[in-house]
mmCIF file of C-alpha atoms in Angstrom:
data_model
loop_
_atom_site.group_PDB
_atom_site.id
_atom_site.type_symbol
_atom_site.label_atom_id
_atom_site.label_comp_id
_atom_site.label_asym_id
_atom_site.label_seq_id
_atom_site.Cartn_x
_atom_site.Cartn_y
_atom_site.Cartn_z
ATOM 1 C CA ALA R 11 215.140 65.047 -12.158
ATOM 2 C CA ALA R 12 216.915 64.442 -8.812
ATOM 3 C CA SER R 13 219.452 62.174 -10.367
ATOM 4 C CA VAL R 14 221.082 60.752 -13.759
ATOM 5 C CA GLU R 15 222.206 57.017 -13.514
ATOM 6 C CA PHE R 16 224.227 55.183 -16.096
ATOM 7 C CA THR R 17 223.503 51.580 -15.973
ATOM 8 C CA SER R 18 224.706 48.542 -18.431
ATOM 9 C CA ILE R 19 227.677 50.318 -18.854
ATOM 10 C CA PRO R 20 229.297 48.100 -21.452
ATOM 11 C CA GLN R 21 232.784 46.396 -21.026
ATOM 12 C CA THR R 22 234.431 47.443 -24.097
ATOM 13 C CA GLY R 23 236.828 50.044 -22.805
ATOM 14 C CA ILE R 24 239.770 50.857 -20.330
ATOM 15 C CA ASP R 25 238.405 53.890 -18.466
ATOM 16 C CA VAL R 26 235.140 55.461 -17.647
ATOM 17 C CA LEU R 27 234.931 59.302 -17.981
ATOM 18 C CA VAL R 28 231.684 60.766 -16.805
ATOM 19 C CA LEU R 29 231.647 64.908 -17.998
ATOM 20 C CA VAL R 30 229.120 67.193 -16.259
ATOM 21 C CA SER R 31 227.658 70.747 -16.850
ATOM 22 C CA ALA R 32 224.699 71.197 -14.449
ATOM 23 C CA ARG R 33 222.946 73.166 -11.966
ATOM 24 C CA GLY R 34 220.979 71.877 -8.984
ATOM 25 C CA ASP R 35 218.823 72.893 -6.012
ATOM 26 C CA ASN R 36 222.176 71.875 -4.005
ATOM 27 C CA VAL R 37 225.870 72.721 -4.802
ATOM 28 C CA ASN R 38 226.479 69.561 -3.776
ATOM 29 C CA GLY R 39 226.353 66.196 -5.916
ATOM 30 C CA LYS R 40 226.389 62.455 -4.417
ATOM 31 C CA VAL R 41 228.232 59.863 -6.475
ATOM 32 C CA THR R 42 227.290 56.132 -6.334
ATOM 33 C CA VAL R 43 228.937 53.186 -8.341
ATOM 34 C CA ASN R 44 227.336 49.906 -8.930
ATOM 35 C CA GLY R 45 224.564 50.869 -6.064
ATOM 36 C CA ILE R 46 227.168 50.608 -3.567
ATOM 37 C CA THR R 47 226.056 52.054 -0.571
ATOM 38 C CA SER R 48 228.736 51.764 2.068
ATOM 39 C CA ASN R 49 232.796 51.507 2.528
ATOM 40 C CA TYR R 50 233.819 54.436 0.204
ATOM 41 C CA PHE R 51 237.026 56.049 1.080
ATOM 42 C CA TYR R 52 238.105 59.662 -0.429
ATOM 43 C CA ARG R 53 240.011 62.783 0.236
ATOM 44 C CA TYR R 54 239.153 66.062 -1.392
ATOM 45 C CA PHE R 55 240.578 69.369 -1.672
ATOM 46 C CA PHE R 56 238.498 72.348 -2.004
ATOM 47 C CA GLY R 57 239.367 75.866 -3.059
ATOM 48 C CA THR R 58 237.868 79.541 -3.383
ATOM 49 C CA GLY R 59 240.753 81.231 -4.877
ATOM 50 C CA SER R 60 241.121 82.985 -1.479
ATOM 51 C CA SER R 61 241.176 80.337 0.872
ATOM 52 C CA GLY R 62 241.089 76.371 1.073
ATOM 53 C CA ALA R 63 239.997 73.201 2.778
ATOM 54 C CA THR R 64 241.289 69.525 2.711
ATOM 55 C CA SER R 65 239.006 66.654 4.186
ATOM 56 C CA PHE R 66 239.392 62.925 4.790
ATOM 57 C CA GLN R 67 236.175 60.794 4.544
ATOM 58 C CA ASP R 68 236.376 56.898 5.567
ATOM 59 C CA PHE R 69 233.656 54.638 5.332
ATOM 60 C CA VAL R 70 230.991 56.499 4.220
ATOM 61 C CA ASN R 71 227.792 55.855 2.117
ATOM 62 C CA HIS R 72 228.427 57.768 -1.168
ATOM 63 C CA ILE R 73 231.199 60.318 -2.453
ATOM 64 C CA LEU R 74 229.959 63.645 -1.733
ATOM 65 C CA VAL R 75 231.505 65.956 -4.334
ATOM 66 C CA LEU R 76 231.370 69.634 -3.421
ATOM 67 C CA GLY R 77 230.481 72.263 -6.076
ATOM 68 C CA LEU R 78 229.613 69.265 -8.349
ATOM 69 C CA LEU R 79 226.261 71.411 -9.444
ATOM 70 C CA GLU R 80 226.086 74.808 -9.872
ATOM 71 C CA PRO R 81 223.540 75.757 -7.002
ATOM 72 C CA LYS R 82 220.463 77.455 -8.021
ATOM 73 C CA ASN R 83 220.526 79.770 -4.970
ATOM 74 C CA PHE R 84 224.036 80.530 -3.867
ATOM 75 C CA ASN R 85 224.505 82.588 -0.474
ATOM 76 C CA GLY R 86 220.778 83.953 -1.214
ATOM 77 C CA LEU R 87 221.441 84.740 -4.647
ATOM 78 C CA ASP R 88 219.408 83.492 -7.510
ATOM 79 C CA ASN R 89 222.095 82.785 -9.919
ATOM 80 C CA THR R 90 222.012 83.597 -13.621
ATOM 81 C CA PRO R 91 220.221 80.441 -15.230
ATOM 82 C CA GLY R 92 222.889 80.322 -18.174
ATOM 83 C CA ILE R 93 226.032 79.400 -15.177
ATOM 84 C CA LEU R 94 226.402 75.669 -14.979
ATOM 85 C CA SER R 95 229.142 74.051 -12.507
ATOM 86 C CA ASN R 96 231.297 71.790 -15.084
ATOM 87 C CA GLY R 97 233.495 68.881 -13.822
ATOM 88 C CA PHE R 98 234.456 65.344 -14.685
ATOM 89 C CA LEU R 99 234.595 61.932 -13.019
ATOM 90 C CA HIS R 100 237.006 59.212 -14.187
ATOM 91 C CA ILE R 101 237.127 55.674 -13.315
ATOM 92 C CA PRO R 102 240.407 54.326 -14.637
ATOM 93 C CA ASN R 103 240.553 50.375 -15.626
ATOM 94 C CA TYR R 104 236.938 50.125 -14.742
ATOM 95 C CA ALA R 105 236.479 46.542 -16.531
ATOM 96 C CA GLY R 106 239.434 45.158 -14.482
ATOM 97 C CA SER R 107 239.771 43.061 -11.299
ATOM 98 C CA ASN R 108 241.351 45.610 -9.033
ATOM 99 C CA GLU R 109 240.141 47.688 -6.776
ATOM 100 C CA LYS R 110 238.634 50.854 -8.540
ATOM 101 C CA ARG R 111 239.510 54.558 -8.143
ATOM 102 C CA LEU R 112 237.692 57.396 -8.698
ATOM 103 C CA PHE R 113 238.974 60.940 -9.586
ATOM 104 C CA VAL R 114 236.729 64.081 -9.800
ATOM 105 C CA GLU R 115 237.572 67.898 -10.398
ATOM 106 C CA THR R 116 235.174 70.231 -10.614
ATOM 107 C CA ILE R 117 235.127 74.351 -10.968
ATOM 108 C CA ASN R 118 231.684 76.088 -9.721
ATOM 109 C CA GLU R 119 231.343 79.943 -10.141
ATOM 110 C CA ALA R 120 228.248 81.737 -8.753
ATOM 111 C CA ASN R 121 228.054 84.869 -11.064
ATOM 112 C CA ALA R 122 229.941 86.249 -8.119
ATOM 113 C CA THR R 123 233.310 87.119 -6.795
ATOM 114 C CA GLU R 124 234.498 83.932 -6.054
ATOM 115 C CA ALA R 125 235.084 80.650 -7.915
ATOM 116 C CA TYR R 126 235.148 77.319 -5.968
ATOM 117 C CA GLN R 127 237.388 74.101 -7.200
ATOM 118 C CA THR R 128 237.282 70.927 -6.085
ATOM 119 C CA MET R 129 239.801 67.824 -6.374
ATOM 120 C CA LEU R 130 239.268 64.618 -5.077
ATOM 121 C CA VAL R 131 240.525 61.122 -5.210
ATOM 122 C CA GLY R 132 238.667 58.183 -4.142
ATOM 123 C CA ARG R 133 238.503 54.289 -3.601
ATOM 124 C CA ILE R 134 235.359 52.448 -4.777
ATOM 125 C CA PRO R 135 234.857 49.413 -2.545
ATOM 126 C CA THR R 136 234.729 46.638 -4.951
ATOM 127 C CA THR R 137 236.879 44.779 -7.730
ATOM 128 C CA ASP R 138 233.738 43.971 -9.451
ATOM 129 C CA VAL R 139 233.376 45.374 -13.305
ATOM 130 C CA ILE R 140 232.001 48.846 -13.126
ATOM 131 C CA THR R 141 228.330 48.642 -14.605
ATOM 132 C CA SER R 142 226.720 51.661 -13.233
ATOM 133 C CA VAL R 143 227.348 55.199 -12.148
ATOM 134 C CA LYS R 144 224.835 57.614 -10.450
ATOM 135 C CA ILE R 145 224.962 61.112 -10.009
ATOM 136 C CA GLU R 146 222.464 63.336 -7.718
ATOM 137 C CA SER R 147 222.031 66.337 -5.890
ATOM 138 C CA GLU R 148 222.590 65.948 -2.431
ATOM 139 C CA SER R 149 219.202 67.879 -1.718
ATOM 140 C CA GLY R 150 216.793 68.699 -4.177
ATOM 141 C CA ASN R 151 217.017 68.390 -8.023
ATOM 142 C CA LEU R 152 219.143 68.808 -10.847
ATOM 143 C CA LEU R 153 217.636 71.441 -12.973
ATOM 144 C CA GLN R 154 216.959 72.874 -16.443
ATOM 145 C CA TYR R 155 219.778 72.580 -18.952
ATOM 146 C CA SER R 156 221.953 70.125 -16.797
ATOM 147 C CA THR R 157 223.985 67.638 -18.740
ATOM 148 C CA ILE R 158 225.756 64.555 -17.892
ATOM 149 C CA SER R 159 227.339 62.393 -20.213
ATOM 150 C CA LEU R 160 229.324 59.042 -19.778
ATOM 151 C CA TYR R 161 232.047 58.292 -22.181
ATOM 152 C CA ILE R 162 234.190 54.878 -22.414
ATOM 153 C CA ILE R 163 237.694 55.498 -23.274
ATOM 154 C CA SER R 164 239.441 52.851 -25.267
#
């Protein structure tokens, strides 16, 4: 599958938590909320253990999470099928009337000498209740054994 989308999220809790354990044809994952395709704002911090980077994105059409998906092919190597990227997405106060925030953390190791970690904080451009969350590979598909689960936190 190219994506996983949770729709009709019940408004029975306080926070939404999405847990990801996945592989994809591409290392990066795209996140869209409520079908919104413009005006996301986020900042991420990305590190390899030996170096790091930071980036600021404003008014973009989705949130791009570096390292959200363990790549099938990383630096020319076909990684061990059992190795998955792990991470979470947290949307606090998802049923409230305030503008929404998103927090993401991922860890991605490629069966090699480096591991990759990403931390991201962003703004979802809506004050509406969050009713859907979509996660997809930046290009390509989610691969076998990928698991993405949504939890409502009360």
